[in-house]
């Protein structure tokens, strides 16, 4: 690469320029120079490109719109609704996915998207390159015949319902069996993307006690072992720095008998081992039933929503302590009929983007989810999106996940 004066630019300057470009222009540049093609396809550059994308203050948000035509009872293949940030907010833009590709519940990690589909199938997408591939889930009968569970599930666990978490598990939104707990992340050592599935033992209806892993490098399922501490069915996971995190069934138990039992467990994507995580900061009280783990800024966050407040806790990198970072007073804000609030990203200026879900019985002409932004300096919570649409009989929209472009493809992992 030459400068305007005709001099060759230093190699590190070339890399600095190239890593600022979107994925599609980079692929076009591969046709211009063999050296550029070799550089762009190198793992070194792909990793550096990902780090740069995640460090940018501007990011993209995956969004999904379903449009139903009641005359034919079919879902429109393409969205007829358009979204943009309000007042041309420089922090984020939307990326819309087609209706025939994804469902409302998607898992996102380092530029790859995992979408559960009907029939125990999973669709993996790189939106930046347009690459897609589908994998099927094997039958649980692959479990070793000599396997015996060493997990004892308390008798009262089956009384609880994961609906208390406010997580979307209705059939039309999450076609994969609600008994599965899914986690999607990246092995920090090998670079392999992996889908982790926790599920209950056949014939039981209590909690998830078994585990298997799908490697996107080999496209093979591997049975791992029993889950040392059972987990509630249907809850979302948090994928952070090569580990997947879930709440255990003991989260709401404050009895002395269970006070030292782990409330959170983590699964290491490289060693395929579980470990207990330091207790959430609840003390002796019982936490709310609307509570979630999530990845914000490559850290594990726990978000608890009550009738009056939305509290956000961050766990330090070593997993040894929790710190309350945000406490949002919901009583003082005029929320547009939103019942469940889920933070999805923290902007560079400390503002929090929050997805607000409306009740299922709300007006079907209205959008089911809205995007809000909380400003900790002014203590304001305002709508952060502007949505226009063609008038159709019925539609729903979901904000799925933050998203960063990736140069990796499924055949270069």
mmCIF file of C-alpha atoms in Angstrom:
data_model
loop_
_atom_site.group_PDB
_atom_site.id
_atom_site.type_symbol
_atom_site.label_atom_id
_atom_site.label_comp_id
_atom_site.label_asym_id
_atom_site.label_seq_id
_atom_site.Cartn_x
_atom_site.Cartn_y
_atom_site.Cartn_z
ATOM 1 C CA UNK A 1 0.000 0.000 0.000
ATOM 2 C CA UNK A 2 1.358 3.404 -1.004
ATOM 3 C CA UNK A 3 0.704 6.833 0.448
ATOM 4 C CA UNK A 4 -0.232 9.917 -1.602
ATOM 5 C CA UNK A 5 3.479 10.675 -2.056
ATOM 6 C CA UNK A 6 4.083 7.248 -3.586
ATOM 7 C CA UNK A 7 5.992 5.875 -0.590
ATOM 8 C CA UNK A 8 5.300 2.413 0.776
ATOM 9 C CA UNK A 9 3.347 2.497 4.011
ATOM 10 C CA UNK A 10 4.759 0.556 6.969
ATOM 11 C CA UNK A 11 3.227 -2.878 7.465
ATOM 12 C CA UNK A 12 1.659 -2.028 10.816
ATOM 13 C CA UNK A 13 0.048 1.075 9.282
ATOM 14 C CA UNK A 14 -1.492 -1.090 6.548
ATOM 15 C CA UNK A 15 -2.961 -3.367 9.193
ATOM 16 C CA UNK A 16 -4.279 -0.377 11.134
ATOM 17 C CA UNK A 17 -6.065 0.890 8.024
ATOM 18 C CA UNK A 18 -7.434 -2.478 6.914
ATOM 19 C CA UNK A 19 -8.849 -3.431 10.306
ATOM 20 C CA UNK A 20 -11.083 -0.345 10.227
ATOM 21 C CA UNK A 21 -12.889 -1.521 7.088
ATOM 22 C CA UNK A 22 -16.120 -3.556 7.072
ATOM 23 C CA UNK A 23 -15.943 -7.227 6.111
ATOM 24 C CA UNK A 24 -17.327 -6.933 2.569
ATOM 25 C CA UNK A 25 -14.795 -4.314 1.365
ATOM 26 C CA UNK A 26 -12.020 -6.446 2.855
ATOM 27 C CA UNK A 27 -13.162 -9.429 0.809
ATOM 28 C CA UNK A 28 -13.098 -7.261 -2.316
ATOM 29 C CA UNK A 29 -9.544 -6.175 -1.505
ATOM 30 C CA UNK A 30 -8.481 -9.819 -1.522
ATOM 31 C CA UNK A 31 -8.888 -9.709 -5.307
ATOM 32 C CA UNK A 32 -6.535 -6.730 -5.631
ATOM 33 C CA UNK A 33 -3.382 -8.084 -4.038
ATOM 34 C CA UNK A 34 -2.051 -11.528 -3.115
ATOM 35 C CA UNK A 35 -0.299 -10.012 -0.134
ATOM 36 C CA UNK A 36 -3.534 -8.479 1.102
ATOM 37 C CA UNK A 37 -5.376 -11.750 0.568
ATOM 38 C CA UNK A 38 -2.715 -13.597 2.564
ATOM 39 C CA UNK A 39 -2.910 -11.009 5.331
ATOM 40 C CA UNK A 40 -6.704 -10.777 5.505
ATOM 41 C CA UNK A 41 -7.063 -14.570 5.643
ATOM 42 C CA UNK A 42 -4.422 -14.995 8.351
ATOM 43 C CA UNK A 43 -5.586 -15.927 11.832
ATOM 44 C CA UNK A 44 -3.457 -13.117 13.249
ATOM 45 C CA UNK A 45 -5.365 -10.475 11.295
ATOM 46 C CA UNK A 46 -8.766 -12.094 11.970
ATOM 47 C CA UNK A 47 -8.118 -12.038 15.710
ATOM 48 C CA UNK A 48 -6.867 -8.465 15.594
ATOM 49 C CA UNK A 49 -9.866 -7.436 13.511
ATOM 50 C CA UNK A 50 -12.225 -8.913 16.107
ATOM 51 C CA UNK A 51 -10.474 -7.091 18.955
ATOM 52 C CA UNK A 52 -10.776 -3.808 17.062
ATOM 53 C CA UNK A 53 -14.466 -4.377 16.308
ATOM 54 C CA UNK A 54 -15.229 -5.029 19.965
ATOM 55 C CA UNK A 55 -13.281 -1.964 21.081
ATOM 56 C CA UNK A 56 -15.286 0.426 18.913
ATOM 57 C CA UNK A 57 -17.785 2.655 20.669
ATOM 58 C CA UNK A 58 -20.270 2.051 17.861
ATOM 59 C CA UNK A 59 -21.820 -1.400 17.638
ATOM 60 C CA UNK A 60 -24.642 -3.182 15.881
ATOM 61 C CA UNK A 61 -27.775 -4.755 17.352
ATOM 62 C CA UNK A 62 -29.420 -7.797 15.835
ATOM 63 C CA UNK A 63 -33.163 -7.360 15.422
ATOM 64 C CA UNK A 64 -35.922 -9.694 14.288
ATOM 65 C CA UNK A 65 -39.379 -8.865 12.955
ATOM 66 C CA UNK A 66 -42.123 -11.400 12.326
ATOM 67 C CA UNK A 67 -44.999 -10.371 10.057
ATOM 68 C CA UNK A 68 -47.968 -12.741 9.974
ATOM 69 C CA UNK A 69 -50.558 -12.685 7.190
ATOM 70 C CA UNK A 70 -53.784 -14.032 8.772
ATOM 71 C CA UNK A 71 -55.304 -14.792 5.354
ATOM 72 C CA UNK A 72 -52.766 -17.509 4.651
ATOM 73 C CA UNK A 73 -51.488 -18.027 8.211
ATOM 74 C CA UNK A 74 -47.918 -17.682 7.026
ATOM 75 C CA UNK A 75 -44.939 -15.708 8.209
ATOM 76 C CA UNK A 76 -43.681 -13.188 5.699
ATOM 77 C CA UNK A 77 -40.166 -14.130 4.504
ATOM 78 C CA UNK A 78 -38.937 -10.548 4.638
ATOM 79 C CA UNK A 79 -39.565 -7.868 7.264
ATOM 80 C CA UNK A 80 -41.757 -4.910 6.360
ATOM 81 C CA UNK A 81 -40.647 -2.863 9.314
ATOM 82 C CA UNK A 82 -37.645 -0.620 9.588
ATOM 83 C CA UNK A 83 -35.736 0.455 12.674
ATOM 84 C CA UNK A 84 -33.099 3.053 13.335
ATOM 85 C CA UNK A 85 -31.679 4.728 16.392
ATOM 86 C CA UNK A 86 -33.548 7.813 17.518
ATOM 87 C CA UNK A 87 -31.976 11.167 16.591
ATOM 88 C CA UNK A 88 -29.327 9.266 14.603
ATOM 89 C CA UNK A 89 -27.678 8.026 17.788
ATOM 90 C CA UNK A 90 -23.985 7.434 16.977
ATOM 91 C CA UNK A 91 -23.702 4.549 19.423
ATOM 92 C CA UNK A 92 -25.469 1.817 17.479
ATOM 93 C CA UNK A 93 -27.257 0.680 14.344
ATOM 94 C CA UNK A 94 -29.608 -2.222 13.629
ATOM 95 C CA UNK A 95 -28.932 -5.391 11.653
ATOM 96 C CA UNK A 96 -32.185 -7.055 10.532
ATOM 97 C CA UNK A 97 -32.291 -10.806 9.961
ATOM 98 C CA UNK A 98 -34.773 -12.446 7.619
ATOM 99 C CA UNK A 99 -37.816 -14.142 9.135
ATOM 100 C CA UNK A 100 -37.101 -17.495 7.522
ATOM 101 C CA UNK A 101 -33.688 -17.697 9.157
ATOM 102 C CA UNK A 102 -34.035 -17.059 12.853
ATOM 103 C CA UNK A 103 -36.385 -17.194 15.783
ATOM 104 C CA UNK A 104 -36.718 -14.752 18.636
ATOM 105 C CA UNK A 105 -34.161 -16.491 20.822
ATOM 106 C CA UNK A 106 -30.632 -16.339 19.434
ATOM 107 C CA UNK A 107 -27.194 -16.751 20.955
ATOM 108 C CA UNK A 108 -24.408 -14.420 19.835
ATOM 109 C CA UNK A 109 -20.650 -14.751 20.284
ATOM 110 C CA UNK A 110 -17.805 -12.934 18.512
ATOM 111 C CA UNK A 111 -19.616 -12.378 15.233
ATOM 112 C CA UNK A 112 -21.355 -15.768 14.998
ATOM 113 C CA UNK A 113 -25.063 -16.294 15.672
ATOM 114 C CA UNK A 114 -26.644 -19.565 16.847
ATOM 115 C CA UNK A 115 -30.391 -19.899 16.255
ATOM 116 C CA UNK A 116 -32.398 -22.885 17.578
ATOM 117 C CA UNK A 117 -34.866 -24.160 14.988
ATOM 118 C CA UNK A 118 -37.762 -26.635 14.964
ATOM 119 C CA UNK A 119 -36.884 -30.315 14.822
ATOM 120 C CA UNK A 120 -33.893 -30.109 17.182
ATOM 121 C CA UNK A 121 -31.806 -28.219 14.633
ATOM 122 C CA UNK A 122 -29.482 -25.260 15.028
ATOM 123 C CA UNK A 123 -28.684 -22.651 12.395
ATOM 124 C CA UNK A 124 -25.298 -20.929 12.618
ATOM 125 C CA UNK A 125 -24.861 -17.617 10.780
ATOM 126 C CA UNK A 126 -22.098 -15.116 10.178
ATOM 127 C CA UNK A 127 -24.165 -12.054 9.138
ATOM 128 C CA UNK A 128 -21.072 -10.184 7.930
ATOM 129 C CA UNK A 129 -20.161 -12.819 5.331
ATOM 130 C CA UNK A 130 -23.647 -14.268 4.793
ATOM 131 C CA UNK A 131 -22.340 -17.764 5.528
ATOM 132 C CA UNK A 132 -24.861 -20.199 7.055
ATOM 133 C CA UNK A 133 -24.728 -23.812 8.134
ATOM 134 C CA UNK A 134 -27.197 -26.032 9.977
ATOM 135 C CA UNK A 135 -26.495 -28.790 12.485
ATOM 136 C CA UNK A 136 -28.843 -31.393 13.922
ATOM 137 C CA UNK A 137 -29.076 -32.454 17.511
ATOM 138 C CA UNK A 138 -28.453 -36.107 18.172
ATOM 139 C CA UNK A 139 -30.812 -38.296 20.115
ATOM 140 C CA UNK A 140 -30.101 -38.532 23.852
ATOM 141 C CA UNK A 141 -29.618 -42.270 23.373
ATOM 142 C CA UNK A 142 -25.938 -41.611 22.606
ATOM 143 C CA UNK A 143 -25.440 -41.266 26.372
ATOM 144 C CA UNK A 144 -23.138 -44.044 27.620
ATOM 145 C CA UNK A 145 -25.140 -47.054 28.757
ATOM 146 C CA UNK A 146 -23.055 -47.341 31.921
ATOM 147 C CA UNK A 147 -23.774 -43.760 32.937
ATOM 148 C CA UNK A 148 -25.399 -43.243 36.321
ATOM 149 C CA UNK A 149 -26.239 -39.800 37.552
ATOM 150 C CA UNK A 150 -24.600 -38.733 40.802
ATOM 151 C CA UNK A 151 -26.852 -35.705 41.057
ATOM 152 C CA UNK A 152 -29.630 -35.574 43.620
ATOM 153 C CA UNK A 153 -32.351 -33.115 42.669
ATOM 154 C CA UNK A 154 -34.332 -31.771 45.660
ATOM 155 C CA UNK A 155 -37.966 -32.871 45.559
ATOM 156 C CA UNK A 156 -39.299 -29.319 45.610
ATOM 157 C CA UNK A 157 -37.467 -28.179 42.475
ATOM 158 C CA UNK A 158 -40.212 -29.302 40.090
ATOM 159 C CA UNK A 159 -42.622 -26.840 41.719
ATOM 160 C CA UNK A 160 -40.780 -23.883 40.247
ATOM 161 C CA UNK A 161 -41.342 -22.574 36.741
ATOM 162 C CA UNK A 162 -38.753 -20.747 34.716
ATOM 163 C CA UNK A 163 -41.495 -18.350 33.601
ATOM 164 C CA UNK A 164 -40.705 -16.421 36.771
ATOM 165 C CA UNK A 165 -37.499 -15.276 35.118
ATOM 166 C CA UNK A 166 -39.420 -13.369 32.507
ATOM 167 C CA UNK A 167 -37.586 -15.312 29.795
ATOM 168 C CA UNK A 168 -39.263 -15.930 26.446
ATOM 169 C CA UNK A 169 -40.076 -19.632 26.220
ATOM 170 C CA UNK A 170 -43.437 -19.778 24.462
ATOM 171 C CA UNK A 171 -43.676 -22.260 21.599
ATOM 172 C CA UNK A 172 -43.891 -19.731 18.787
ATOM 173 C CA UNK A 173 -40.838 -17.880 20.032
ATOM 174 C CA UNK A 174 -38.551 -20.722 21.073
ATOM 175 C CA UNK A 175 -39.183 -23.883 19.025
ATOM 176 C CA UNK A 176 -36.364 -25.821 20.649
ATOM 177 C CA UNK A 177 -37.516 -27.903 23.649
ATOM 178 C CA UNK A 178 -37.787 -25.745 26.741
ATOM 179 C CA UNK A 179 -36.024 -28.449 28.766
ATOM 180 C CA UNK A 180 -32.703 -27.537 27.163
ATOM 181 C CA UNK A 181 -30.280 -24.965 28.492
ATOM 182 C CA UNK A 182 -28.122 -23.615 25.683
ATOM 183 C CA UNK A 183 -24.833 -21.762 25.786
ATOM 184 C CA UNK A 184 -22.794 -20.567 22.811
ATOM 185 C CA UNK A 185 -19.219 -19.382 23.193
ATOM 186 C CA UNK A 186 -15.649 -19.543 21.970
ATOM 187 C CA UNK A 187 -12.771 -21.615 23.289
ATOM 188 C CA UNK A 188 -10.077 -19.054 24.102
ATOM 189 C CA UNK A 189 -7.279 -21.607 23.584
ATOM 190 C CA UNK A 190 -8.259 -23.348 20.333
ATOM 191 C CA UNK A 191 -10.459 -20.607 18.862
ATOM 192 C CA UNK A 192 -13.238 -23.158 18.301
ATOM 193 C CA UNK A 193 -16.848 -22.030 18.661
ATOM 194 C CA UNK A 194 -18.936 -24.448 20.727
ATOM 195 C CA UNK A 195 -22.606 -24.956 21.517
ATOM 196 C CA UNK A 196 -23.250 -26.382 24.989
ATOM 197 C CA UNK A 197 -26.526 -28.123 25.762
ATOM 198 C CA UNK A 198 -27.674 -29.009 29.274
ATOM 199 C CA UNK A 199 -30.700 -31.290 29.414
ATOM 200 C CA UNK A 200 -32.697 -33.412 31.824
ATOM 201 C CA UNK A 201 -32.450 -37.173 32.100
ATOM 202 C CA UNK A 202 -34.954 -39.071 29.914
ATOM 203 C CA UNK A 203 -38.217 -39.695 31.741
ATOM 204 C CA UNK A 204 -37.647 -36.997 34.333
ATOM 205 C CA UNK A 205 -39.167 -33.540 34.646
ATOM 206 C CA UNK A 206 -37.086 -31.789 37.236
ATOM 207 C CA UNK A 207 -33.914 -29.992 36.157
ATOM 208 C CA UNK A 208 -31.027 -30.219 33.701
ATOM 209 C CA UNK A 209 -28.425 -32.695 34.919
ATOM 210 C CA UNK A 210 -26.594 -33.825 31.752
ATOM 211 C CA UNK A 211 -24.318 -32.053 29.282
ATOM 212 C CA UNK A 212 -23.140 -32.366 25.685
ATOM 213 C CA UNK A 213 -21.101 -30.090 23.415
ATOM 214 C CA UNK A 214 -21.131 -29.420 19.661
ATOM 215 C CA UNK A 215 -17.812 -28.280 18.167
ATOM 216 C CA UNK A 216 -18.093 -26.043 15.102
ATOM 217 C CA UNK A 217 -14.605 -27.119 14.087
ATOM 218 C CA UNK A 218 -15.469 -30.828 13.814
ATOM 219 C CA UNK A 219 -19.295 -30.553 13.701
ATOM 220 C CA UNK A 220 -19.537 -33.458 16.134
ATOM 221 C CA UNK A 221 -21.537 -33.756 19.336
ATOM 222 C CA UNK A 222 -19.675 -34.995 22.391
ATOM 223 C CA UNK A 223 -21.287 -36.198 25.579
ATOM 224 C CA UNK A 224 -19.402 -34.679 28.518
ATOM 225 C CA UNK A 225 -20.696 -35.769 31.916
ATOM 226 C CA UNK A 226 -23.386 -35.129 34.446
ATOM 227 C CA UNK A 227 -23.891 -31.567 35.656
ATOM 228 C CA UNK A 228 -22.499 -31.429 39.217
ATOM 229 C CA UNK A 229 -25.251 -29.075 40.407
ATOM 230 C CA UNK A 230 -28.620 -29.192 38.578
ATOM 231 C CA UNK A 231 -29.851 -26.085 36.768
ATOM 232 C CA UNK A 232 -33.321 -24.690 36.165
ATOM 233 C CA UNK A 233 -34.811 -25.377 32.759
ATOM 234 C CA UNK A 234 -35.324 -22.631 30.189
ATOM 235 C CA UNK A 235 -33.061 -19.919 31.588
ATOM 236 C CA UNK A 236 -30.670 -17.879 29.403
ATOM 237 C CA UNK A 237 -26.916 -18.262 29.739
ATOM 238 C CA UNK A 238 -23.968 -15.877 29.800
ATOM 239 C CA UNK A 239 -20.924 -16.595 27.627
ATOM 240 C CA UNK A 240 -17.832 -14.738 28.827
ATOM 241 C CA UNK A 241 -14.129 -15.323 28.121
ATOM 242 C CA UNK A 242 -14.359 -18.995 27.223
ATOM 243 C CA UNK A 243 -16.900 -20.056 29.861
ATOM 244 C CA UNK A 244 -20.692 -20.452 29.968
ATOM 245 C CA UNK A 245 -22.571 -19.436 33.131
ATOM 246 C CA UNK A 246 -25.961 -20.589 34.480
ATOM 247 C CA UNK A 247 -27.958 -20.256 37.680
ATOM 248 C CA UNK A 248 -28.403 -23.475 39.656
ATOM 249 C CA UNK A 249 -31.633 -24.702 41.236
ATOM 250 C CA UNK A 250 -30.403 -23.456 44.619
ATOM 251 C CA UNK A 251 -30.560 -19.770 43.682
ATOM 252 C CA UNK A 252 -33.720 -19.032 45.682
ATOM 253 C CA UNK A 253 -32.943 -21.284 48.651
ATOM 254 C CA UNK A 254 -31.678 -19.459 51.723
ATOM 255 C CA UNK A 255 -32.105 -22.350 54.163
ATOM 256 C CA UNK A 256 -29.020 -23.149 56.209
ATOM 257 C CA UNK A 257 -28.904 -26.593 54.580
ATOM 258 C CA UNK A 258 -28.287 -25.024 51.161
ATOM 259 C CA UNK A 259 -26.560 -21.778 52.142
ATOM 260 C CA UNK A 260 -23.147 -22.972 50.940
ATOM 261 C CA UNK A 261 -24.389 -24.659 47.754
ATOM 262 C CA UNK A 262 -23.296 -22.898 44.571
ATOM 263 C CA UNK A 263 -25.922 -20.582 43.105
ATOM 264 C CA UNK A 264 -24.025 -20.216 39.810
ATOM 265 C CA UNK A 265 -21.913 -22.702 37.871
ATOM 266 C CA UNK A 266 -19.602 -22.161 34.906
ATOM 267 C CA UNK A 267 -18.569 -24.550 32.135
ATOM 268 C CA UNK A 268 -15.066 -24.125 30.681
ATOM 269 C CA UNK A 269 -15.212 -24.526 26.893
ATOM 270 C CA UNK A 270 -11.593 -25.727 26.691
ATOM 271 C CA UNK A 271 -11.276 -28.161 29.598
ATOM 272 C CA UNK A 272 -14.973 -29.185 29.467
ATOM 273 C CA UNK A 273 -15.175 -28.954 33.243
ATOM 274 C CA UNK A 274 -17.702 -27.325 35.546
ATOM 275 C CA UNK A 275 -16.786 -25.066 38.435
ATOM 276 C CA UNK A 276 -18.713 -23.245 41.132
ATOM 277 C CA UNK A 277 -18.853 -19.446 41.023
ATOM 278 C CA UNK A 278 -18.876 -17.042 43.948
ATOM 279 C CA UNK A 279 -22.348 -16.463 45.352
ATOM 280 C CA UNK A 280 -24.493 -13.585 44.090
ATOM 281 C CA UNK A 281 -24.656 -10.580 46.441
ATOM 282 C CA UNK A 282 -28.052 -11.235 47.996
ATOM 283 C CA UNK A 283 -27.051 -11.979 51.555
ATOM 284 C CA UNK A 284 -29.809 -13.703 53.480
ATOM 285 C CA UNK A 285 -32.678 -12.426 51.351
ATOM 286 C CA UNK A 286 -34.399 -14.271 48.525
ATOM 287 C CA UNK A 287 -33.735 -12.792 45.066
ATOM 288 C CA UNK A 288 -36.418 -11.692 42.654
ATOM 289 C CA UNK A 289 -37.803 -14.178 40.136
ATOM 290 C CA UNK A 290 -36.966 -11.856 37.232
ATOM 291 C CA UNK A 291 -33.219 -12.306 37.243
ATOM 292 C CA UNK A 292 -30.732 -13.061 34.494
ATOM 293 C CA UNK A 293 -27.045 -13.612 33.828
ATOM 294 C CA UNK A 294 -25.573 -11.927 30.759
ATOM 295 C CA UNK A 295 -22.412 -10.768 29.036
ATOM 296 C CA UNK A 296 -21.870 -7.021 29.042
ATOM 297 C CA UNK A 297 -18.470 -5.649 28.048
ATOM 298 C CA UNK A 298 -16.954 -9.134 28.234
ATOM 299 C CA UNK A 299 -17.868 -9.467 31.908
ATOM 300 C CA UNK A 300 -20.457 -11.532 33.750
ATOM 301 C CA UNK A 301 -23.359 -9.360 34.839
ATOM 302 C CA UNK A 302 -26.376 -10.244 36.914
ATOM 303 C CA UNK A 303 -29.538 -8.208 36.422
ATOM 304 C CA UNK A 304 -32.393 -8.334 38.924
ATOM 305 C CA UNK A 305 -35.730 -6.641 38.277
ATOM 306 C CA UNK A 306 -38.298 -5.899 40.957
ATOM 307 C CA UNK A 307 -41.461 -3.829 40.705
ATOM 308 C CA UNK A 308 -39.574 -0.675 41.616
ATOM 309 C CA UNK A 309 -35.965 -1.164 40.595
ATOM 310 C CA UNK A 310 -33.572 -2.669 38.059
ATOM 311 C CA UNK A 311 -30.252 -3.559 39.670
ATOM 312 C CA UNK A 312 -27.144 -4.504 37.701
ATOM 313 C CA UNK A 313 -24.178 -6.276 39.305
ATOM 314 C CA UNK A 314 -20.797 -6.931 37.677
ATOM 315 C CA UNK A 315 -18.488 -9.815 38.613
ATOM 316 C CA UNK A 316 -14.755 -9.186 38.589
ATOM 317 C CA UNK A 317 -12.542 -11.130 36.191
ATOM 318 C CA UNK A 318 -11.406 -13.601 38.843
ATOM 319 C CA UNK A 319 -14.962 -14.457 39.828
ATOM 320 C CA UNK A 320 -14.326 -13.540 43.433
ATOM 321 C CA UNK A 321 -16.542 -10.524 44.045
ATOM 322 C CA UNK A 322 -19.637 -8.707 42.820
ATOM 323 C CA UNK A 323 -20.096 -4.954 42.579
ATOM 324 C CA UNK A 324 -23.357 -3.073 42.051
ATOM 325 C CA UNK A 325 -22.844 -0.811 39.035
ATOM 326 C CA UNK A 326 -26.360 0.457 38.292
ATOM 327 C CA UNK A 327 -29.545 0.834 40.311
ATOM 328 C CA UNK A 328 -32.335 2.159 38.096
ATOM 329 C CA UNK A 329 -35.419 3.478 39.881
ATOM 330 C CA UNK A 330 -38.327 2.313 37.723
ATOM 331 C CA UNK A 331 -41.005 4.197 39.657
ATOM 332 C CA UNK A 332 -39.905 7.576 38.354
ATOM 333 C CA UNK A 333 -39.941 6.652 34.670
ATOM 334 C CA UNK A 334 -42.892 6.576 32.302
ATOM 335 C CA UNK A 335 -42.382 3.172 30.737
ATOM 336 C CA UNK A 336 -44.601 2.457 27.692
ATOM 337 C CA UNK A 337 -46.299 -0.629 29.175
ATOM 338 C CA UNK A 338 -43.061 -2.626 29.423
ATOM 339 C CA UNK A 339 -43.088 -5.499 31.902
ATOM 340 C CA UNK A 340 -39.624 -7.082 31.492
ATOM 341 C CA UNK A 341 -36.447 -5.031 31.019
ATOM 342 C CA UNK A 342 -33.247 -6.672 29.767
ATOM 343 C CA UNK A 343 -29.972 -4.723 29.370
ATOM 344 C CA UNK A 344 -28.216 -5.699 26.150
ATOM 345 C CA UNK A 345 -25.132 -3.488 26.040
ATOM 346 C CA UNK A 346 -23.260 -0.690 27.795
ATOM 347 C CA UNK A 347 -22.191 2.190 25.570
ATOM 348 C CA UNK A 348 -18.795 3.837 25.676
ATOM 349 C CA UNK A 349 -20.156 6.761 27.683
ATOM 350 C CA UNK A 350 -21.607 4.475 30.361
ATOM 351 C CA UNK A 351 -25.189 4.646 29.121
ATOM 352 C CA UNK A 352 -27.103 1.356 29.144
ATOM 353 C CA UNK A 353 -29.173 0.071 26.225
ATOM 354 C CA UNK A 354 -32.178 -1.857 27.540
ATOM 355 C CA UNK A 355 -34.674 -4.030 25.693
ATOM 356 C CA UNK A 356 -38.185 -3.659 27.082
ATOM 357 C CA UNK A 357 -40.745 -6.405 26.483
ATOM 358 C CA UNK A 358 -44.466 -5.692 26.394
ATOM 359 C CA UNK A 359 -47.130 -8.089 27.747
ATOM 360 C CA UNK A 360 -48.301 -10.777 25.340
ATOM 361 C CA UNK A 361 -51.850 -9.415 25.579
ATOM 362 C CA UNK A 362 -50.845 -5.936 24.418
ATOM 363 C CA UNK A 363 -52.288 -4.360 21.275
ATOM 364 C CA UNK A 364 -51.139 -6.433 18.301
ATOM 365 C CA UNK A 365 -50.725 -3.266 16.252
ATOM 366 C CA UNK A 366 -47.982 -2.193 18.604
ATOM 367 C CA UNK A 367 -44.400 -3.404 18.769
ATOM 368 C CA UNK A 368 -43.734 -6.117 21.334
ATOM 369 C CA UNK A 369 -40.314 -4.761 22.266
ATOM 370 C CA UNK A 370 -38.756 -1.333 22.420
ATOM 371 C CA UNK A 371 -35.197 -0.224 22.947
ATOM 372 C CA UNK A 372 -34.496 2.215 25.778
ATOM 373 C CA UNK A 373 -31.395 4.014 26.968
ATOM 374 C CA UNK A 374 -30.545 4.787 30.593
ATOM 375 C CA UNK A 375 -28.256 7.727 31.346
ATOM 376 C CA UNK A 376 -26.681 7.353 34.820
ATOM 377 C CA UNK A 377 -25.660 11.022 34.902
ATOM 378 C CA UNK A 378 -29.125 12.462 34.359
ATOM 379 C CA UNK A 379 -30.973 9.433 35.803
ATOM 380 C CA UNK A 380 -33.229 9.295 32.747
ATOM 381 C CA UNK A 381 -34.643 6.280 30.932
ATOM 382 C CA UNK A 382 -35.848 7.169 27.438
ATOM 383 C CA UNK A 383 -36.795 5.408 24.213
ATOM 384 C CA UNK A 384 -33.717 4.996 22.035
ATOM 385 C CA UNK A 385 -35.279 3.714 18.823
ATOM 386 C CA UNK A 386 -37.395 5.108 16.030
ATOM 387 C CA UNK A 387 -39.599 2.547 14.280
ATOM 388 C CA UNK A 388 -41.729 2.992 11.184
ATOM 389 C CA UNK A 389 -43.760 0.267 9.549
ATOM 390 C CA UNK A 390 -46.205 -0.585 6.821
ATOM 391 C CA UNK A 391 -49.613 -1.269 8.356
ATOM 392 C CA UNK A 392 -49.990 -5.033 8.464
ATOM 393 C CA UNK A 393 -52.459 -7.327 10.270
ATOM 394 C CA UNK A 394 -50.012 -8.638 12.837
ATOM 395 C CA UNK A 395 -46.347 -8.364 13.612
ATOM 396 C CA UNK A 396 -43.883 -8.746 16.446
ATOM 397 C CA UNK A 397 -40.348 -7.498 16.845
ATOM 398 C CA UNK A 398 -37.490 -8.589 19.078
ATOM 399 C CA UNK A 399 -34.124 -7.104 19.877
ATOM 400 C CA UNK A 400 -31.849 -10.134 19.868
ATOM 401 C CA UNK A 401 -28.281 -9.314 20.838
ATOM 402 C CA UNK A 402 -25.367 -6.933 20.303
ATOM 403 C CA UNK A 403 -23.251 -7.936 17.343
ATOM 404 C CA UNK A 404 -19.706 -7.367 16.082
ATOM 405 C CA UNK A 405 -18.464 -8.240 12.603
ATOM 406 C CA UNK A 406 -16.097 -11.192 12.215
ATOM 407 C CA UNK A 407 -13.838 -12.337 9.370
ATOM 408 C CA UNK A 408 -13.898 -15.936 10.578
ATOM 409 C CA UNK A 409 -15.740 -18.478 8.471
ATOM 410 C CA UNK A 410 -16.916 -21.952 9.434
ATOM 411 C CA UNK A 411 -14.173 -23.571 7.344
ATOM 412 C CA UNK A 412 -11.297 -21.550 8.852
ATOM 413 C CA UNK A 413 -11.840 -22.212 12.558
#
